[in-house]
């Protein structure tokens, strides 16, 4: 594609080391430079038809940043039956993409046999997953991220859930899915690990719970007072 | 633990779980959505509790995969509620439902900002969390200064500051300008002195993002990172709660080493020595232990340390320690470690001197190519590709070829491309190279692009010693029963040029060679026929003494094609026929092709310029840059008569036959174009299968509670069919009786007819299995893939598929596994070659066993006559002349179909098109 420079526009985005190559009639694709050192710079090129880019620049810029940042792109909990139990997207995915990702990954991961490794290559990314009883916990990361680290984030999450629910099972997560979201928000933020102490997370969640309880009591006592007063 | 439950929500969730099928679920959900919509409309009567409940219900429905296209405003509006419980729900649901580009988010910026700068710590946390998870560029611009203030504030507690650090990271990713480099570097360094490990972990993530973009501003952070790492690795003064299975926060260790990898080097000798001591300790002190989590955590640290050592280009001793460790890893039983061992060994290849040591592990790596896990096989392929050089190319390529026959469909293209590149780059001798490419064409012809066989022709032409060998070799391949069209092309070219060198061998007389080639003519497409015609002309020219019989045979063929519709074929036939009359002059005109000028392989060029989809491909590029092609410069004789002949454009542009150049344009060696084709074919095979699988999973996912056993699933099915009694009855009925109790879903005949008109769809479905089909037709070839999807949570056993092809079709079905695992889908490619037109239909005899049910069906396959038709666009004025030149009656066939509803013309045209018949508009028939 670079053999026809006349048609190639180069969009330089803020990051100095990164260029966006836009070429008429060239398919969207990417490659990532494996070397992490700044000396060689993380160079990422994306070929996008110029016409498409001008129509929808935001989408491609998002896509582009997704490539650039090394992080957890999303968390997905699916049951053995392919039911979604929790999703959390740290990179921008449109509604359509989200559905597609879930469907595709469900197909890939649920079909993997036991005793295989916990990593799958998927569309240039890597998905780290682990099965706990009937649930698959999946996290999507970049090619050269540390897989084992993420695998243990998953386990860390499960241990925190376990501590909170007391031997957690899928039903807990179905009926208290909102709780699972609260807990995840204390554990991960912006696709990064936020807190590695189980005790701290437990303390923060307990504090939230008591805040909600207090508010409830207040509300009921107020309504009591009103009820008393209007008797 | 407080489970302040919401009864309405729980009841709704139970209702959903009790739904028997997808349809019921949808009804229940539609009802609920209607209800929620109504309640939201009359918002005034809604209590905060109710509002919360409905918003949660919406999120639940959304999570199940349904479109929720309303109520976003209600979720966002909860953010501005004064009380914590509502606010919390508002923030969380908004950040789950909405994408950062959603317009409603903009409306919330002010409220969010007020929460961030307000005094309420819990509100600050909620706001920071949402912005950190979905904040976009607008948030970055308006909130970054406030977030920075919180992160640096001494009065804020750690729980706020750690969120502020990661929130700032998100905003920085959205717009790097929000962090002003000048002032920030010092502050960043201060943050690394933080005592609270939660804040420190978050700050380290922020640092990684900052240095990855601009390491120069953050030199002052480097010694602090080393200090942190030292503190952790030596386990100094780390609170107990921050150790994970006895390891001081493995995540912080990994993050810190990641940050260090962005600094090109470490100059300060003291810092460098300290770091190397720590790394040494990690490398040598990590043992394999029984506890899997401890093992994973310690190895996460170890692999990051390996990466850092590689990056710092440590002294040789430490490097060889690393390689030794990796060598150990790729042989362990634990699949994760094996996978990572292979992956990191591939990275290690970039380090000088490591390659020789890695080569010692070649046998082990080749074993991994046969691993049951495709993830591991991929890594092994990458590594083998990366480590290949002249010394081991023969072994590695032969392994790849062997593996090609059994490899997954999804890996074949990559495999054959890699094998072709390696063969070309590192061929120890050219006859081996020819062998490899011919084998590749034989085993995976579809993935061998034209430039690969052009290259073979080029080498054979340029090397006199190679010519008889190559000619004998291709003849062997041609004698096989099923031959790929690319093989016909390359064989025709080589036999045309060089078969006379074999003339004395048994079975290689011109007549016999012609016979072998001509046998293929009816099976090839119009792009190959010209090459065959050239070959005939050359064979005829080389026949000494002239053979009258052969001559008349070949002349007859030229005669026949003189009226061919395809201009290229027609021109050649006419020209060759005319040339043949010239006698001796023929010798000059059809003389052997001159040597090609030496040029760079287009394949390798393509690899270099490719901006392909995977990191593996960038490895190709790296490889190409690292080792300039050397093996193929074996042919360094100067072009024999290059000075007199015009410089050929491509390998195939015969200097003497100008019309050849048009073919050249068709097949195109333009790297951009072929690249595009390449990436397209890469995507295609995956999409349909994923979709089909999605269809499979979709309706089934709701049957049975989670953790349903085989039995309950089975019961569920029988309950649907025959009421509760059927469950008990089924166990008693003898097996034979069950044979045809399984009813197909949908009409089999209708499905078949539909598939005659389109190329993908469902061929057969019953409660247990779905058979999908996807077909590609090219000339007389068809490539079908059967998708056998097990719909159950129990395996289907004794699966058998038998092809019953009619006489005119040659069919080859790849191995169908005996068992289809639960909810799995297997793909079985099926090759079809049409030998002659016929209306007979192929039948697939398919059977399987589920529980006690034996199911056997005979399915007609849509490999019908019209699939092999190829329309040719003909302008109106040329239609009748061509029509008249067609030979053989009947020229006209008329059939009247009665009782059909009238059809508009475009619809009719579409119908005919789907039969692969083309409409030639604007004709007035002279026959009417």
PDB file of N, CA and C in Angstrom, chain A residues 25 29-30 36-38 62 69-71 83 85 90 93 95 98 103 107 111-112 117-119 121 126 145-147 149 152 155 159 164 170 178 181-182 186 190 192 194-195 197 200 208, chain B residues 1 25 56 62-63 84 88 92 99 101 133 162-163 170 173 241-242 244-245 251 255 258 261-262 293 296 300 304 311 336 339-340 343 373 375 379 611-612 676 691 693 702 706 823:
ATOM      1  N   UNK A  25      -8.834   3.056  -0.502  1.00  0.00           N
ATOM      2  CA  UNK A  25      -9.097   1.681  -0.910  1.00  0.00           C
ATOM      3  C   UNK A  25      -8.337   0.621  -0.150  1.00  0.00           C
ATOM      4  N   UNK A  29      -6.612  -2.391   8.917  1.00  0.00           N
ATOM      5  CA  UNK A  29      -5.803  -3.458   9.500  1.00  0.00           C
ATOM      6  C   UNK A  29      -4.776  -2.810  10.392  1.00  0.00           C
ATOM      7  N   UNK A  30      -4.121  -3.612  11.146  1.00  0.00           N
ATOM      8  CA  UNK A  30      -3.157  -3.003  12.055  1.00  0.00           C
ATOM      9  C   UNK A  30      -2.019  -3.965  12.280  1.00  0.00           C
ATOM     10  N   UNK A  36       8.967  -3.333  23.196  1.00  0.00           N
ATOM     11  CA  UNK A  36       8.304  -2.393  24.092  1.00  0.00           C
ATOM     12  C   UNK A  36       9.142  -1.144  24.347  1.00  0.00           C
ATOM     13  N   UNK A  37      10.399  -1.190  24.007  1.00  0.00           N
ATOM     14  CA  UNK A  37      11.241  -0.093  24.460  1.00  0.00           C
ATOM     15  C   UNK A  37      10.883   1.203  23.744  1.00  0.00           C
ATOM     16  N   UNK A  38      11.045   2.277  24.463  1.00  0.00           N
ATOM     17  CA  UNK A  38      10.674   3.561  23.905  1.00  0.00           C
ATOM     18  C   UNK A  38      11.643   3.965  22.802  1.00  0.00           C
ATOM     19  N   UNK A  62     -11.043   6.214  18.260  1.00  0.00           N
ATOM     20  CA  UNK A  62     -11.263   5.345  19.414  1.00  0.00           C
ATOM     21  C   UNK A  62     -10.543   4.025  19.231  1.00  0.00           C
ATOM     22  N   UNK A  69      -3.309   1.961  24.111  1.00  0.00           N
ATOM     23  CA  UNK A  69      -3.192   1.803  25.550  1.00  0.00           C
ATOM     24  C   UNK A  69      -3.128   0.324  25.902  1.00  0.00           C
ATOM     25  N   UNK A  70      -2.242   0.006  26.758  1.00  0.00           N
ATOM     26  CA  UNK A  70      -2.115  -1.382  27.173  1.00  0.00           C
ATOM     27  C   UNK A  70      -2.923  -1.539  28.447  1.00  0.00           C
ATOM     28  N   UNK A  71      -4.006  -2.230  28.350  1.00  0.00           N
ATOM     29  CA  UNK A  71      -4.927  -2.274  29.478  1.00  0.00           C
ATOM     30  C   UNK A  71      -5.876  -3.445  29.326  1.00  0.00           C
ATOM     31  N   UNK A  83     -24.738 -17.747  28.650  1.00  0.00           N
ATOM     32  CA  UNK A  83     -25.475 -16.604  29.198  1.00  0.00           C
ATOM     33  C   UNK A  83     -24.501 -15.578  29.766  1.00  0.00           C
ATOM     34  N   UNK A  85     -23.325 -12.968  32.328  1.00  0.00           N
ATOM     35  CA  UNK A  85     -23.603 -12.656  33.728  1.00  0.00           C
ATOM     36  C   UNK A  85     -23.062 -11.295  34.147  1.00  0.00           C
ATOM     37  N   UNK A  90     -14.040  -1.278  29.163  1.00  0.00           N
ATOM     38  CA  UNK A  90     -13.160  -0.161  29.492  1.00  0.00           C
ATOM     39  C   UNK A  90     -12.689   0.572  28.251  1.00  0.00           C
ATOM     40  N   UNK A  93     -16.613   0.401  22.883  1.00  0.00           N
ATOM     41  CA  UNK A  93     -17.165  -0.517  21.893  1.00  0.00           C
ATOM     42  C   UNK A  93     -18.608  -0.097  21.674  1.00  0.00           C
ATOM     43  N   UNK A  95     -22.571  -0.615  20.631  1.00  0.00           N
ATOM     44  CA  UNK A  95     -23.519  -1.663  20.997  1.00  0.00           C
ATOM     45  C   UNK A  95     -23.357  -2.885  20.095  1.00  0.00           C
ATOM     46  N   UNK A  98     -20.238  -4.788  20.869  1.00  0.00           N
ATOM     47  CA  UNK A  98     -20.343  -5.528  22.121  1.00  0.00           C
ATOM     48  C   UNK A  98     -21.033  -6.861  21.897  1.00  0.00           C
ATOM     49  N   UNK A 103     -20.726 -12.772  21.338  1.00  0.00           N
ATOM     50  CA  UNK A 103     -21.086 -13.956  20.579  1.00  0.00           C
ATOM     51  C   UNK A 103     -19.837 -14.709  20.124  1.00  0.00           C
ATOM     52  N   UNK A 107     -18.329 -18.376  21.599  1.00  0.00           N
ATOM     53  CA  UNK A 107     -18.055 -19.521  20.740  1.00  0.00           C
ATOM     54  C   UNK A 107     -16.659 -20.068  20.922  1.00  0.00           C
ATOM     55  N   UNK A 111     -16.016 -23.533  23.774  1.00  0.00           N
ATOM     56  CA  UNK A 111     -15.668 -24.752  23.044  1.00  0.00           C
ATOM     57  C   UNK A 111     -14.294 -25.288  23.383  1.00  0.00           C
ATOM     58  N   UNK A 112     -13.577 -24.582  24.195  1.00  0.00           N
ATOM     59  CA  UNK A 112     -12.244 -25.075  24.525  1.00  0.00           C
ATOM     60  C   UNK A 112     -12.354 -26.150  25.594  1.00  0.00           C
ATOM     61  N   UNK A 117      -4.468 -24.251  27.930  1.00  0.00           N
ATOM     62  CA  UNK A 117      -3.984 -23.069  28.615  1.00  0.00           C
ATOM     63  C   UNK A 117      -5.110 -22.034  28.726  1.00  0.00           C
ATOM     64  N   UNK A 118      -4.909 -21.034  29.534  1.00  0.00           N
ATOM     65  CA  UNK A 118      -5.968 -20.063  29.833  1.00  0.00           C
ATOM     66  C   UNK A 118      -5.962 -18.864  28.891  1.00  0.00           C
ATOM     67  N   UNK A 119      -5.262 -18.974  27.768  1.00  0.00           N
ATOM     68  CA  UNK A 119      -5.144 -17.818  26.885  1.00  0.00           C
ATOM     69  C   UNK A 119      -5.610 -18.178  25.477  1.00  0.00           C
ATOM     70  N   UNK A 121      -5.796 -16.381  21.463  1.00  0.00           N
ATOM     71  CA  UNK A 121      -5.576 -15.261  20.551  1.00  0.00           C
ATOM     72  C   UNK A 121      -6.921 -14.902  19.958  1.00  0.00           C
ATOM     73  N   UNK A 126      -5.568 -10.613  23.112  1.00  0.00           N
ATOM     74  CA  UNK A 126      -5.485 -11.875  23.800  1.00  0.00           C
ATOM     75  C   UNK A 126      -6.583 -11.922  24.848  1.00  0.00           C
ATOM     76  N   UNK A 145       0.767  -7.933  26.745  1.00  0.00           N
ATOM     77  CA  UNK A 145       0.537  -7.734  28.174  1.00  0.00           C
ATOM     78  C   UNK A 145       0.922  -9.007  28.921  1.00  0.00           C
ATOM     79  N   UNK A 146       0.966  -8.887  30.244  1.00  0.00           N
ATOM     80  CA  UNK A 146       1.372 -10.025  31.062  1.00  0.00           C
ATOM     81  C   UNK A 146       0.158 -10.904  31.378  1.00  0.00           C
ATOM     82  N   UNK A 147       0.105 -12.062  30.744  1.00  0.00           N
ATOM     83  CA  UNK A 147      -1.087 -12.907  30.833  1.00  0.00           C
ATOM     84  C   UNK A 147      -1.327 -13.441  32.236  1.00  0.00           C
ATOM     85  N   UNK A 149      -0.418 -12.271  35.069  1.00  0.00           N
ATOM     86  CA  UNK A 149      -0.838 -11.210  35.982  1.00  0.00           C
ATOM     87  C   UNK A 149      -2.358 -11.048  35.913  1.00  0.00           C
ATOM     88  N   UNK A 152      -4.336 -13.836  37.463  1.00  0.00           N
ATOM     89  CA  UNK A 152      -4.461 -13.731  38.912  1.00  0.00           C
ATOM     90  C   UNK A 152      -5.355 -12.574  39.332  1.00  0.00           C
ATOM     91  N   UNK A 155      -8.537 -14.298  39.532  1.00  0.00           N
ATOM     92  CA  UNK A 155      -8.679 -15.080  40.754  1.00  0.00           C
ATOM     93  C   UNK A 155      -8.895 -14.178  41.970  1.00  0.00           C
ATOM     94  N   UNK A 159     -11.918 -14.346  44.571  1.00  0.00           N
ATOM     95  CA  UNK A 159     -11.740 -14.467  46.017  1.00  0.00           C
ATOM     96  C   UNK A 159     -12.504 -13.376  46.754  1.00  0.00           C
ATOM     97  N   UNK A 164     -17.224 -11.923  49.987  1.00  0.00           N
ATOM     98  CA  UNK A 164     -18.407 -11.102  50.181  1.00  0.00           C
ATOM     99  C   UNK A 164     -19.668 -11.948  50.287  1.00  0.00           C
ATOM    100  N   UNK A 170     -22.983 -19.201  41.051  1.00  0.00           N
ATOM    101  CA  UNK A 170     -23.524 -18.443  39.922  1.00  0.00           C
ATOM    102  C   UNK A 170     -24.834 -17.737  40.297  1.00  0.00           C
ATOM    103  N   UNK A 178     -25.922  -6.581  40.559  1.00  0.00           N
ATOM    104  CA  UNK A 178     -25.511  -5.204  40.854  1.00  0.00           C
ATOM    105  C   UNK A 178     -24.373  -5.177  41.859  1.00  0.00           C
ATOM    106  N   UNK A 181     -21.135  -5.703  40.178  1.00  0.00           N
ATOM    107  CA  UNK A 181     -20.638  -4.481  39.545  1.00  0.00           C
ATOM    108  C   UNK A 181     -19.970  -3.559  40.559  1.00  0.00           C
ATOM    109  N   UNK A 182     -20.584  -3.417  41.750  1.00  0.00           N
ATOM    110  CA  UNK A 182     -19.965  -2.574  42.774  1.00  0.00           C
ATOM    111  C   UNK A 182     -18.567  -3.076  43.101  1.00  0.00           C
ATOM    112  N   UNK A 186     -14.533  -1.481  42.531  1.00  0.00           N
ATOM    113  CA  UNK A 186     -13.506  -1.222  43.536  1.00  0.00           C
ATOM    114  C   UNK A 186     -12.193  -1.911  43.184  1.00  0.00           C
ATOM    115  N   UNK A 190     -10.567   2.069  34.926  1.00  0.00           N
ATOM    116  CA  UNK A 190      -9.899   2.452  33.684  1.00  0.00           C
ATOM    117  C   UNK A 190      -9.132   1.274  33.078  1.00  0.00           C
ATOM    118  N   UNK A 192      -7.446  -0.922  34.639  1.00  0.00           N
ATOM    119  CA  UNK A 192      -6.221  -1.210  35.405  1.00  0.00           C
ATOM    120  C   UNK A 192      -6.628  -1.720  36.777  1.00  0.00           C
ATOM    121  N   UNK A 194      -6.939  -1.565  40.508  1.00  0.00           N
ATOM    122  CA  UNK A 194      -6.987  -0.407  41.388  1.00  0.00           C
ATOM    123  C   UNK A 194      -6.569  -0.770  42.801  1.00  0.00           C
ATOM    124  N   UNK A 195      -6.955  -1.943  43.241  1.00  0.00           N
ATOM    125  CA  UNK A 195      -6.686  -2.287  44.630  1.00  0.00           C
ATOM    126  C   UNK A 195      -6.316  -3.766  44.716  1.00  0.00           C
ATOM    127  N   UNK A 197      -5.539  -5.268  47.680  1.00  0.00           N
ATOM    128  CA  UNK A 197      -5.789  -5.826  49.006  1.00  0.00           C
ATOM    129  C   UNK A 197      -7.256  -6.228  49.125  1.00  0.00           C
ATOM    130  N   UNK A 200      -9.039  -4.322  51.944  1.00  0.00           N
ATOM    131  CA  UNK A 200      -9.454  -2.953  51.640  1.00  0.00           C
ATOM    132  C   UNK A 200     -10.736  -2.949  50.819  1.00  0.00           C
ATOM    133  N   UNK A 208     -20.010   1.058  51.745  1.00  0.00           N
ATOM    134  CA  UNK A 208     -21.081   1.417  50.801  1.00  0.00           C
ATOM    135  C   UNK A 208     -22.407   0.838  51.243  1.00  0.00           C
TER     136      UNK A 208
ATOM    137  N   UNK B   1     -22.611  -8.863  55.918  1.00  0.00           N
ATOM    138  CA  UNK B   1     -22.989  -8.579  54.539  1.00  0.00           C
ATOM    139  C   UNK B   1     -24.442  -8.128  54.483  1.00  0.00           C
ATOM    140  N   UNK B  25     -39.010 -16.091  26.918  1.00  0.00           N
ATOM    141  CA  UNK B  25     -38.139 -15.088  27.517  1.00  0.00           C
ATOM    142  C   UNK B  25     -38.382 -13.736  26.852  1.00  0.00           C
ATOM    143  N   UNK B  56     -32.148  -0.829  37.254  1.00  0.00           N
ATOM    144  CA  UNK B  56     -31.436  -2.106  37.355  1.00  0.00           C
ATOM    145  C   UNK B  56     -32.019  -3.140  36.414  1.00  0.00           C
ATOM    146  N   UNK B  62     -30.468  -5.512  29.306  1.00  0.00           N
ATOM    147  CA  UNK B  62     -29.390  -5.144  28.383  1.00  0.00           C
ATOM    148  C   UNK B  62     -28.296  -6.205  28.402  1.00  0.00           C
ATOM    149  N   UNK B  63     -27.985  -6.682  29.599  1.00  0.00           N
ATOM    150  CA  UNK B  63     -26.920  -7.680  29.742  1.00  0.00           C
ATOM    151  C   UNK B  63     -27.285  -8.981  29.044  1.00  0.00           C
ATOM    152  N   UNK B  84     -27.162   9.071  48.481  1.00  0.00           N
ATOM    153  CA  UNK B  84     -26.162   8.114  48.010  1.00  0.00           C
ATOM    154  C   UNK B  84     -26.752   6.934  47.243  1.00  0.00           C
ATOM    155  N   UNK B  88     -25.501   6.293  43.493  1.00  0.00           N
ATOM    156  CA  UNK B  88     -24.651   5.130  43.216  1.00  0.00           C
ATOM    157  C   UNK B  88     -25.193   4.342  42.021  1.00  0.00           C
ATOM    158  N   UNK B  92     -23.369   3.803  38.323  1.00  0.00           N
ATOM    159  CA  UNK B  92     -22.956   2.473  37.844  1.00  0.00           C
ATOM    160  C   UNK B  92     -23.709   2.081  36.581  1.00  0.00           C
ATOM    161  N   UNK B  99     -21.841   4.205  26.137  1.00  0.00           N
ATOM    162  CA  UNK B  99     -20.511   4.232  25.584  1.00  0.00           C
ATOM    163  C   UNK B  99     -20.017   5.668  25.724  1.00  0.00           C
ATOM    164  N   UNK B 101     -19.131   7.822  23.842  1.00  0.00           N
ATOM    165  CA  UNK B 101     -19.524   8.811  22.837  1.00  0.00           C
ATOM    166  C   UNK B 101     -21.000   9.187  22.914  1.00  0.00           C
ATOM    167  N   UNK B 133     -13.942   5.114  33.975  1.00  0.00           N
ATOM    168  CA  UNK B 133     -14.349   3.983  33.142  1.00  0.00           C
ATOM    169  C   UNK B 133     -14.861   4.381  31.771  1.00  0.00           C
ATOM    170  N   UNK B 162      -6.375   7.015  44.915  1.00  0.00           N
ATOM    171  CA  UNK B 162      -6.064   5.947  43.956  1.00  0.00           C
ATOM    172  C   UNK B 162      -7.027   5.995  42.771  1.00  0.00           C
ATOM    173  N   UNK B 163      -8.283   6.351  43.059  1.00  0.00           N
ATOM    174  CA  UNK B 163      -9.228   6.480  41.947  1.00  0.00           C
ATOM    175  C   UNK B 163      -8.859   7.676  41.072  1.00  0.00           C
ATOM    176  N   UNK B 170      -7.040   7.596  32.500  1.00  0.00           N
ATOM    177  CA  UNK B 170      -8.044   7.508  31.444  1.00  0.00           C
ATOM    178  C   UNK B 170      -8.110   8.822  30.648  1.00  0.00           C
ATOM    179  N   UNK B 173      -5.234   9.200  28.398  1.00  0.00           N
ATOM    180  CA  UNK B 173      -5.354   8.385  27.190  1.00  0.00           C
ATOM    181  C   UNK B 173      -6.265   9.054  26.175  1.00  0.00           C
ATOM    182  N   UNK B 241      -1.718  -7.513  54.134  1.00  0.00           N
ATOM    183  CA  UNK B 241      -2.860  -7.600  53.217  1.00  0.00           C
ATOM    184  C   UNK B 241      -2.461  -7.347  51.765  1.00  0.00           C
ATOM    185  N   UNK B 242      -1.255  -6.849  51.536  1.00  0.00           N
ATOM    186  CA  UNK B 242      -0.802  -6.626  50.158  1.00  0.00           C
ATOM    187  C   UNK B 242       0.090  -7.733  49.643  1.00  0.00           C
ATOM    188  N   UNK B 244       0.145 -11.533  48.180  1.00  0.00           N
ATOM    189  CA  UNK B 244      -0.797 -12.425  47.512  1.00  0.00           C
ATOM    190  C   UNK B 244      -0.151 -13.802  47.470  1.00  0.00           C
ATOM    191  N   UNK B 245      -0.711 -14.727  48.199  1.00  0.00           N
ATOM    192  CA  UNK B 245      -0.112 -16.064  48.321  1.00  0.00           C
ATOM    193  C   UNK B 245       1.373 -15.974  48.678  1.00  0.00           C
ATOM    194  N   UNK B 251       1.292  -7.686  41.349  1.00  0.00           N
ATOM    195  CA  UNK B 251       0.836  -6.748  40.305  1.00  0.00           C
ATOM    196  C   UNK B 251       1.674  -5.486  40.297  1.00  0.00           C
ATOM    197  N   UNK B 255       3.960  -4.104  37.253  1.00  0.00           N
ATOM    198  CA  UNK B 255       3.789  -2.743  36.745  1.00  0.00           C
ATOM    199  C   UNK B 255       5.104  -1.960  36.783  1.00  0.00           C
ATOM    200  N   UNK B 258       7.331  -3.064  34.164  1.00  0.00           N
ATOM    201  CA  UNK B 258       6.820  -2.594  32.882  1.00  0.00           C
ATOM    202  C   UNK B 258       7.253  -1.143  32.643  1.00  0.00           C
ATOM    203  N   UNK B 261      10.738  -0.770  31.489  1.00  0.00           N
ATOM    204  CA  UNK B 261      11.045  -1.178  30.113  1.00  0.00           C
ATOM    205  C   UNK B 261      10.892  -0.041  29.103  1.00  0.00           C
ATOM    206  N   UNK B 262      10.327   1.060  29.547  1.00  0.00           N
ATOM    207  CA  UNK B 262      10.192   2.163  28.608  1.00  0.00           C
ATOM    208  C   UNK B 262      11.399   3.102  28.624  1.00  0.00           C
ATOM    209  N   UNK B 293      -2.128 -20.705  42.258  1.00  0.00           N
ATOM    210  CA  UNK B 293      -2.166 -19.245  42.266  1.00  0.00           C
ATOM    211  C   UNK B 293      -0.829 -18.650  42.621  1.00  0.00           C
ATOM    212  N   UNK B 296       1.280 -19.038  39.519  1.00  0.00           N
ATOM    213  CA  UNK B 296       0.961 -18.054  38.494  1.00  0.00           C
ATOM    214  C   UNK B 296       1.521 -16.691  38.859  1.00  0.00           C
ATOM    215  N   UNK B 300       4.216 -14.712  36.849  1.00  0.00           N
ATOM    216  CA  UNK B 300       3.897 -13.417  36.229  1.00  0.00           C
ATOM    217  C   UNK B 300       5.061 -12.464  36.449  1.00  0.00           C
ATOM    218  N   UNK B 304       7.846 -11.055  33.550  1.00  0.00           N
ATOM    219  CA  UNK B 304       8.088  -9.624  33.372  1.00  0.00           C
ATOM    220  C   UNK B 304       9.571  -9.324  33.564  1.00  0.00           C
ATOM    221  N   UNK B 311      15.214  -6.487  27.544  1.00  0.00           N
ATOM    222  CA  UNK B 311      15.209  -5.092  27.137  1.00  0.00           C
ATOM    223  C   UNK B 311      16.526  -4.400  27.497  1.00  0.00           C
ATOM    224  N   UNK B 336      -0.113 -23.281  30.627  1.00  0.00           N
ATOM    225  CA  UNK B 336       0.118 -21.830  30.636  1.00  0.00           C
ATOM    226  C   UNK B 336       1.599 -21.515  30.535  1.00  0.00           C
ATOM    227  N   UNK B 339       2.923 -22.293  27.103  1.00  0.00           N
ATOM    228  CA  UNK B 339       2.522 -21.232  26.172  1.00  0.00           C
ATOM    229  C   UNK B 339       3.433 -20.014  26.315  1.00  0.00           C
ATOM    230  N   UNK B 340       3.606 -19.579  27.551  1.00  0.00           N
ATOM    231  CA  UNK B 340       4.400 -18.371  27.775  1.00  0.00           C
ATOM    232  C   UNK B 340       5.873 -18.612  27.458  1.00  0.00           C
ATOM    233  N   UNK B 343       6.099 -18.204  23.771  1.00  0.00           N
ATOM    234  CA  UNK B 343       5.909 -16.811  23.389  1.00  0.00           C
ATOM    235  C   UNK B 343       7.158 -15.981  23.698  1.00  0.00           C
ATOM    236  N   UNK B 373      -3.723 -28.003  22.154  1.00  0.00           N
ATOM    237  CA  UNK B 373      -4.244 -26.646  22.354  1.00  0.00           C
ATOM    238  C   UNK B 373      -3.832 -25.732  21.198  1.00  0.00           C
ATOM    239  N   UNK B 375      -3.934 -22.569  20.924  1.00  0.00           N
ATOM    240  CA  UNK B 375      -3.167 -21.396  21.355  1.00  0.00           C
ATOM    241  C   UNK B 375      -1.682 -21.737  21.379  1.00  0.00           C
ATOM    242  N   UNK B 379       1.648 -20.417  18.944  1.00  0.00           N
ATOM    243  CA  UNK B 379       2.909 -19.887  19.456  1.00  0.00           C
ATOM    244  C   UNK B 379       4.087 -20.692  18.908  1.00  0.00           C
ATOM    245  N   UNK B 611       0.777  -4.674   5.892  1.00  0.00           N
ATOM    246  CA  UNK B 611       0.311  -4.104   7.149  1.00  0.00           C
ATOM    247  C   UNK B 611      -0.771  -5.051   7.601  1.00  0.00           C
ATOM    248  N   UNK B 612      -0.371  -6.212   7.930  1.00  0.00           N
ATOM    249  CA  UNK B 612      -1.372  -7.244   8.083  1.00  0.00           C
ATOM    250  C   UNK B 612      -1.959  -7.232   9.467  1.00  0.00           C
ATOM    251  N   UNK B 676      -4.521  -7.156  -0.480  1.00  0.00           N
ATOM    252  CA  UNK B 676      -5.901  -6.962  -0.117  1.00  0.00           C
ATOM    253  C   UNK B 676      -6.658  -8.272  -0.174  1.00  0.00           C
ATOM    254  N   UNK B 691     -21.015 -16.782  13.052  1.00  0.00           N
ATOM    255  CA  UNK B 691     -22.423 -16.453  12.994  1.00  0.00           C
ATOM    256  C   UNK B 691     -23.300 -17.669  13.209  1.00  0.00           C
ATOM    257  N   UNK B 693     -22.591 -20.306  14.690  1.00  0.00           N
ATOM    258  CA  UNK B 693     -22.495 -20.757  16.062  1.00  0.00           C
ATOM    259  C   UNK B 693     -23.365 -19.881  16.937  1.00  0.00           C
ATOM    260  N   UNK B 702     -31.016 -20.372  26.845  1.00  0.00           N
ATOM    261  CA  UNK B 702     -31.867 -20.178  28.002  1.00  0.00           C
ATOM    262  C   UNK B 702     -32.432 -21.472  28.539  1.00  0.00           C
ATOM    263  N   UNK B 706     -28.648 -22.947  35.093  1.00  0.00           N
ATOM    264  CA  UNK B 706     -27.201 -23.058  35.040  1.00  0.00           C
ATOM    265  C   UNK B 706     -26.764 -24.352  35.708  1.00  0.00           C
ATOM    266  N   UNK B 823     -22.325 -28.606  22.768  1.00  0.00           N
ATOM    267  CA  UNK B 823     -22.394 -27.233  22.275  1.00  0.00           C
ATOM    268  C   UNK B 823     -21.230 -26.832  21.377  1.00  0.00           C
TER     269      UNK B 823
END
